[in-house]
Every structure is written in structure tokens, then in C-alpha cells.
Coordinates of C-alpha atoms in Angstrom, one line a residue:
M1 CA 1.6 -22.6 -4.0
D2 CA 1.3 -21.1 -7.5
R3 CA -2.4 -20.5 -7.1
H4 CA -1.7 -18.9 -3.7
C5 CA 0.8 -16.5 -5.3
Q6 CA -1.8 -15.7 -7.9
S7 CA -4.3 -15.0 -5.1
L8 CA -1.8 -12.7 -3.3
R9 CA -1.3 -10.7 -6.5
N10 CA -5.1 -10.5 -7.0
Y11 CA -5.5 -9.2 -3.4
R12 CA -3.2 -6.3 -4.3
R13 CA -5.1 -5.7 -7.5
C14 CA -8.4 -5.5 -5.6
S15 CA -6.9 -3.1 -3.0
R16 CA -6.2 -0.4 -5.6
P17 CA -8.4 2.8 -5.1
R18 CA -10.9 3.5 -7.8
L19 CA -12.5 6.7 -9.1
A20 CA -15.6 7.0 -7.0
S21 CA -17.5 9.4 -4.8
G22 CA -20.0 9.6 -1.9
N23 CA -21.0 6.4 -0.1
T24 CA -19.0 4.3 -2.5
T25 CA -15.8 6.1 -1.6
N26 CA -16.5 5.7 2.1
I27 CA -17.0 1.9 1.7
I28 CA -13.9 1.5 -0.4
Y29 CA -11.9 3.5 2.3
W30 CA -13.0 1.0 4.9
W31 CA -10.8 -1.7 3.5
H32 CA -8.5 -0.8 0.5
M33 CA -5.6 0.6 2.6
P34 CA -6.0 -1.8 5.5
L35 CA -5.8 -4.6 2.9
F36 CA -2.4 -3.3 1.7
F37 CA -1.1 -3.4 5.2
I38 CA -2.5 -6.8 5.9
I39 CA -0.7 -8.1 2.8
G40 CA 2.5 -6.3 4.0
G41 CA 2.5 -8.5 7.1
F42 CA 2.4 -11.8 5.2
F43 CA 6.1 -12.5 4.9
L44 CA 7.4 -10.9 8.1
K45 CA 9.3 -13.1 10.5
P46 CA 11.2 -12.5 13.8
I47 CA 14.9 -11.6 13.7
D48 CA 17.6 -11.6 16.3
I49 CA 17.3 -7.9 17.4
H50 CA 20.6 -8.1 19.3
K51 CA 22.6 -8.7 16.1
L52 CA 23.4 -5.8 13.8
T53 CA 23.8 -8.2 10.9
A54 CA 20.1 -9.3 11.3
W55 CA 19.0 -5.7 11.1
K56 CA 21.2 -5.1 8.0
K57 CA 19.7 -8.1 6.4
F58 CA 16.2 -6.9 7.2
F59 CA 17.0 -3.4 5.9
N60 CA 18.4 -4.8 2.6
K61 CA 15.5 -7.2 2.1
R62 CA 12.5 -5.2 3.3
I63 CA 13.4 -1.5 3.3
Y64 CA 16.2 -0.6 0.8
R65 CA 14.4 -1.3 -2.5
D66 CA 11.1 0.4 -1.6
L67 CA 13.0 3.4 -0.1
T68 CA 15.1 3.8 -3.3
I69 CA 12.0 3.6 -5.5
Y70 CA 10.2 6.0 -3.2
F71 CA 12.8 8.7 -3.6
S72 CA 13.5 8.0 -7.3
A73 CA 9.9 8.1 -8.3
G74 CA 9.2 11.1 -6.1
I75 CA 12.0 13.1 -7.6
V76 CA 10.9 12.3 -11.2
L77 CA 7.2 13.0 -10.5
I78 CA 7.9 16.3 -8.8
L79 CA 10.2 17.4 -11.6
A80 CA 7.5 16.4 -14.1
Y81 CA 4.9 18.5 -12.3
S82 CA 7.2 21.4 -12.1
I83 CA 7.9 21.3 -15.9
L84 CA 4.3 20.7 -16.9
Y85 CA 3.0 23.6 -14.7
N86 CA 6.0 25.9 -15.2
K87 CA 6.8 26.1 -11.4
D88 CA 9.8 28.0 -10.1
W89 CA 12.9 26.8 -8.2
Q90 CA 11.3 27.7 -4.9
Y91 CA 8.4 25.3 -5.5
L92 CA 10.8 22.6 -6.7
V93 CA 13.0 22.8 -3.6
N94 CA 10.0 22.9 -1.3
H95 CA 8.3 19.8 -2.7
L96 CA 11.6 17.8 -3.1
S97 CA 12.3 18.4 0.6
R98 CA 8.8 17.1 1.4
L99 CA 10.0 13.7 0.3
I100 CA 12.1 13.6 3.5
V101 CA 9.3 14.7 5.8
G102 CA 6.7 12.6 3.9
G103 CA 3.3 11.8 5.2
R104 CA 0.4 14.3 4.6
T105 CA 2.8 16.9 3.3
L106 CA 3.1 14.9 0.0
N107 CA 0.5 16.1 -2.5
L108 CA -0.3 16.3 -6.2
Y109 CA 1.5 13.5 -8.1
T110 CA 3.0 12.2 -4.8
S111 CA -0.2 12.2 -2.7
T112 CA -0.2 8.4 -2.4
F113 CA 3.4 8.2 -1.3
W114 CA 2.5 8.4 2.3
F115 CA 1.6 4.7 2.1
V116 CA 5.2 3.8 1.6
N117 CA 6.3 5.9 4.6
V118 CA 3.7 4.2 6.9
Y119 CA 4.3 0.8 5.4
L120 CA 8.1 0.8 6.0
L121 CA 7.5 2.1 9.6
S122 CA 4.8 -0.5 10.2
I123 CA 6.8 -3.6 9.0
T124 CA 9.7 -2.4 11.1
A125 CA 7.5 -2.0 14.2
V126 CA 5.8 -5.3 13.8
T127 CA 9.1 -7.1 13.1
L128 CA 10.5 -5.6 16.3
L129 CA 7.4 -6.7 18.2
I130 CA 7.4 -10.3 17.1
S131 CA 11.1 -10.5 17.7
I132 CA 10.9 -9.1 21.3
T133 CA 8.1 -11.5 22.4
K134 CA 6.8 -14.8 21.1
S135 CA 3.6 -14.5 23.0
R136 CA 0.8 -13.9 20.5
V137 CA -1.4 -12.7 23.4
I138 CA 1.1 -9.9 24.2
Q139 CA 1.6 -9.2 20.5
L140 CA -2.1 -8.8 19.9
A141 CA -2.5 -6.7 23.1
V142 CA 0.2 -4.3 22.0
V143 CA -1.2 -3.7 18.5
G144 CA -4.8 -3.6 19.9
A145 CA -3.7 -1.0 22.4
G146 CA -2.2 1.0 19.5
V147 CA -5.5 1.0 17.7
F148 CA -7.3 2.1 20.8
L149 CA -4.9 4.9 21.4
A150 CA -5.3 6.0 17.7
T151 CA -9.1 6.4 18.3
C152 CA -8.6 8.5 21.4
Y153 CA -7.6 11.6 19.4
D154 CA -8.6 13.2 16.1
K155 CA -5.4 14.5 14.6
I156 CA -1.9 15.6 15.6
D157 CA -2.3 19.3 16.6
W158 CA 1.0 20.0 18.3
L159 CA 3.3 19.8 15.2
T160 CA 3.0 21.7 12.0
L161 CA 5.0 20.7 8.9
Y162 CA 4.6 22.5 5.6
N163 CA 1.2 23.9 6.9
Y164 CA 0.0 20.4 7.8
K165 CA -0.8 19.2 11.3
T166 CA 1.1 16.0 11.1
M167 CA 4.1 14.0 12.1
P168 CA 7.0 13.1 9.8
W169 CA 6.2 10.1 7.6
N170 CA 2.7 10.0 9.2
A171 CA 4.3 8.2 12.1
D172 CA 1.2 8.3 14.3
I173 CA -0.7 6.3 11.6
V174 CA 1.5 3.4 12.5
L175 CA -0.7 2.9 15.5
I176 CA -3.4 1.8 13.1
A177 CA -1.3 0.3 10.3
A178 CA 0.7 -1.9 12.7
F179 CA -2.5 -3.6 13.8
F180 CA -3.4 -4.6 10.2
T181 CA 0.2 -5.5 9.4
Y182 CA 0.2 -7.8 12.4
I183 CA -3.1 -9.4 11.5
G184 CA -1.5 -10.1 8.1
Y185 CA 1.4 -11.7 9.8
L186 CA -0.8 -13.8 12.1
F187 CA -3.1 -14.8 9.3
F188 CA -0.2 -16.0 7.1
H189 CA 1.6 -17.9 9.8
T190 CA -1.5 -19.8 10.9
N191 CA -3.9 -21.9 8.9
W192 CA -4.5 -19.4 6.2
K193 CA -6.0 -21.9 3.7
W194 CA -9.4 -21.4 5.4
I195 CA -9.8 -18.3 3.2
E196 CA -9.9 -20.5 0.1
K197 CA -12.9 -22.6 1.3
P198 CA -16.4 -21.8 0.0
L199 CA -18.2 -21.4 3.4
P200 CA -15.8 -18.8 4.9
I201 CA -15.8 -16.9 1.6
A202 CA -19.7 -16.9 1.5
G203 CA -19.9 -15.9 5.2
L204 CA -17.5 -13.0 4.7
V205 CA -19.2 -11.8 1.5
M206 CA -22.6 -12.0 3.2
S207 CA -21.3 -10.1 6.2
A208 CA -19.8 -7.4 4.0
G209 CA -23.0 -7.1 2.1
A210 CA -25.1 -6.8 5.3
L211 CA -22.8 -4.1 6.5
I212 CA -23.2 -2.2 3.3
W213 CA -27.0 -2.6 3.5
F214 CA -27.1 -1.3 7.1
Y215 CA -24.8 1.6 6.2
L216 CA -26.8 2.7 3.2
N217 CA -30.0 2.5 5.3
Q218 CA -28.3 4.7 7.9
N219 CA -28.3 2.2 10.7
F220 CA -24.8 3.3 11.5
S221 CA -22.2 5.7 10.2
F222 CA -18.5 5.1 9.7
E223 CA -15.9 7.2 7.9
F224 CA -12.3 6.1 7.8
S225 CA -9.3 7.6 6.1
M226 CA -5.8 6.5 7.2
K227 CA -3.8 9.2 5.6
S228 CA -5.7 12.0 7.3
H229 CA -6.4 10.0 10.5
L230 CA -10.1 10.5 9.9
I231 CA -12.2 8.2 12.1
Q232 CA -15.8 9.1 12.6
S233 CA -18.4 6.6 13.8
S234 CA -21.8 6.3 15.4
E235 CA -20.5 3.2 17.3
P236 CA -17.3 2.8 19.4
K237 CA -14.5 3.6 17.1
V238 CA -12.1 0.9 18.3
L239 CA -14.9 -1.7 17.6
M240 CA -15.5 -0.5 14.1
M241 CA -11.8 -0.2 13.3
T242 CA -11.0 -3.8 14.4
T243 CA -14.0 -5.4 12.7
I244 CA -15.3 -3.7 9.5
P245 CA -11.9 -3.3 7.7
L246 CA -11.0 -7.0 8.5
I247 CA -14.4 -8.3 7.3
F248 CA -14.1 -6.5 4.0
S249 CA -10.4 -7.2 3.5
F250 CA -10.8 -11.0 4.1
A251 CA -13.9 -10.9 1.9
V252 CA -11.9 -9.4 -0.9
M253 CA -9.2 -12.0 -0.3
G254 CA -11.8 -14.8 -0.7
I255 CA -13.2 -13.2 -3.9
S256 CA -9.6 -12.8 -5.2
H257 CA -9.0 -16.5 -4.7
L258 CA -12.0 -17.3 -6.7
T259 CA -10.7 -15.1 -9.6
T260 CA -7.7 -17.5 -9.9
Y261 CA -10.1 -19.9 -11.7
L262 CA -11.1 -17.3 -14.3
P263 CA -9.5 -17.4 -17.8
I264 CA -8.3 -13.8 -17.4
N265 CA -6.5 -14.7 -14.1
W266 CA -3.1 -14.2 -15.8
F267 CA -3.9 -10.5 -16.4
L268 CA -5.4 -10.0 -13.0
S269 CA -2.3 -11.5 -11.5
L270 CA -0.1 -9.3 -13.6
I271 CA -1.9 -6.2 -12.3
G272 CA -1.6 -7.5 -8.7
K273 CA 2.1 -8.1 -9.2
H274 CA 2.8 -4.5 -10.2
T275 CA 0.4 -2.6 -8.0
M276 CA 3.1 -0.4 -6.6
I277 CA 4.1 1.1 -9.9
I278 CA 0.4 1.7 -10.7
M279 CA 0.1 3.5 -7.4
Y280 CA 3.1 5.6 -8.1
M281 CA 2.1 6.6 -11.6
H282 CA -1.7 6.9 -11.5
N283 CA -2.0 10.5 -10.3
F284 CA 0.4 11.6 -13.0
L285 CA -1.3 9.7 -15.7
L286 CA -4.8 10.8 -14.7
D287 CA -3.7 14.5 -14.7
I288 CA -2.1 14.1 -18.1
L289 CA -5.3 12.6 -19.4
G290 CA -7.4 15.4 -17.9
R291 CA -5.1 18.0 -19.5
A292 CA -5.6 16.1 -22.8
G293 CA -9.4 16.4 -22.5
V294 CA -10.1 12.7 -21.8
E295 CA -13.2 12.6 -19.6
D296 CA -14.4 9.0 -19.8
V297 CA -13.7 7.3 -16.5
L298 CA -13.2 3.8 -18.0
T299 CA -10.7 5.1 -20.5
K300 CA -8.8 6.9 -17.7
V301 CA -8.7 3.9 -15.5
T302 CA -7.6 1.6 -18.3
I303 CA -4.7 3.9 -19.4
A304 CA -3.7 4.5 -15.7
V305 CA -3.4 0.7 -15.3
M306 CA -2.0 -0.3 -18.7
V307 CA 0.8 2.3 -19.1
P308 CA 2.6 1.2 -15.9
L309 CA 2.2 -2.5 -16.9
I310 CA 3.7 -1.8 -20.4
I311 CA 6.6 0.0 -18.8
V312 CA 7.5 -2.8 -16.4
T313 CA 6.9 -5.4 -19.1
L314 CA 9.4 -3.7 -21.4
E315 CA 11.8 -2.7 -18.7
K316 CA 13.1 -6.2 -17.8
P317 CA 14.1 -7.4 -21.3
M318 CA 15.6 -3.9 -22.1
T319 CA 17.6 -4.0 -18.9
E320 CA 18.8 -7.6 -19.6
K321 CA 19.8 -6.5 -23.2
L322 CA 21.8 -3.6 -21.9
M323 CA 23.5 -5.7 -19.3
N324 CA 24.4 -8.3 -21.9
Q325 CA 25.8 -5.6 -24.2
R326 CA 27.8 -4.2 -21.3
H327 CA 29.2 -7.7 -20.5
L328 CA 30.1 -8.2 -24.2
Y329 CA 31.9 -4.8 -24.3
L330 CA 33.8 -5.6 -21.1
D331 CA 34.8 -9.0 -22.4
S332 CA 36.0 -7.7 -25.7
Y333 CA 37.9 -5.0 -23.9
A334 CA 39.5 -7.4 -21.6
F335 CA 40.9 -9.6 -24.4
K336 CA 42.4 -6.7 -26.4

């Protein structure tokens, strides 16, 4: 189980976006966000949807913490940008209000925050689905229909928010994200150990490699960006959406399992464990480094990863120390 937890953290590490361009960017976009949503479905389980207490428990366990961090981090980063770039109050109010609308309206330091919006909506939708019906055929049909519907239009064009054609919290992207979230749920609640066996890993890696070779040799085209609902393909979109991201995501999972045997696995696992704070902070850190004149990509990536890790590593002992000091103060006050 410990090795499985390490694998899970490594999946998250591998799903972080990298600084890249051109064909490399397209290939990374095929899987790096779908993998996040697949992982998000691992620990979902049905609830009694007729009981308010069940929904309260779900909210407290699955939603509250991420929602709190979303708004807290968003406010801090928007304030930081406003100070660094000497923005006025109108700018500040405009961008703070975007945290409520979310989705594509979030930009600059908060451009990756759309993921949290769609993630929270997706785990709620999938939890509702698996709670309403126990039939996996019906469940798969529903999420499959969602993906098909998502491929039937390009973008939302009937609603404009902050000059973006989008829905609040990128709600329409849930049609895509819920599919991957459900696949994660299905994978984790069946015989998931197959992903740790050499033959499936080799088959997935070879399949991913073949797809890359065919793509680079222009045998097919496929562009996919979840945030902007970009789906362009020379083949049927629904076919590409339900195969290529899964092949690459599970290939990455297999490779991530193999990394648990490496001497540096403890560090890779640490990165995977704290992927969210890296996601929240990396745009801010990369911009600061750019303003400071740092141009080396490796240096930028290293700092963008290490600074959040240092913060979370120091935060826990400091918080515990403050809490202990508070308890000592209260105890001494009580006995006066």
C-alpha cells in the first residue's frame, strides 16, 4: 500500500505541465490534465443522496478544503500582481470578482485555477452519478454521452463573461472532465494492480510511442486543450478523446510506478504529494524569475518546484509550534 501511495504521488508529479512549445506542447496537452482528473476519481464513492448529512460530509471532506485554498491563494496572488505591477483599485476589484466566476476568466497568476473549478464540479457530478445508479453500463453511457456532446460544438458562444465566451467555472468542460474522473473511479475500484505489471506497462508505453511517431509523421492531427475547449482532430473527435488521453495517462501511471524503485523516489513522491501548491504558485514564481532576468529554463523549473516544497515543508512544524505555544499560553492563563 505504501508503494501504491508513492505511485499515486508520482502520477501527480508527472502530470504537471512543463515549459515546452510546438509538437511537444500538443503531446503534453493530450494527457497532463486528463491525468489529474483520473487521479481525482480514485477515492470517490457513492453516498446516500437523500440524506443531507451525507452531502455535508461529502462537502467537508471533498470540497471545503480545496475551495478555501482556491479563494485564499487567489486573493493573495491577485494582490501580489496588483502590487508588483502597480495596478489600480478597479483592476483589483475586477480580478478578485473573477474568482467567483472562475473558469477562463482567470488569467495571469491565477490562469491555472480553472482546474480547481472543474475538478470540484466533476467530482460532485461523478459522485452524484455513481450514487444514483449502481449499473456501470449506465454510468459509462452517461459519461460517454457527455464526451460526445462536448465534441459536438467548439465553444460556448451564447454567454460572455469578462469578455470571454465561457460558462461560470468552465461548467461545460465538466462534460469532458467527468469522463476522465469516472475512468479514475472505475480504475481504482476494479483490479488496478494490472498497471504495476511489466507487460501492460510495456504495451502502454509502446502504444504511446507509436502514437507520437504517427503524429510527428503527420499521419493524423490532434489538438486538445481542456481549459479553452479546443478539440481539433483529423479523426472522429470522440474516438480520439476517449483513447489517446487514456493511453498516455495510463502509460504515465505505469512509468510512475517504476520510479518507486529509484533511489530518488522519496523526492519524486514529495513533489507528487504537493502538486497543488506547485500549480498554484508556479506562474507567480516564473514571472518573478523573468522580472529578475533569469532565462535558463532548468533554473526556472527548479525554483518553481523547490520554493513551494520548502514552504510546505516549513509550514507544518511552524504551525505545530505556534499551536503548542498557544496551548501553553491558554493553560498558564487558566491556572492563574
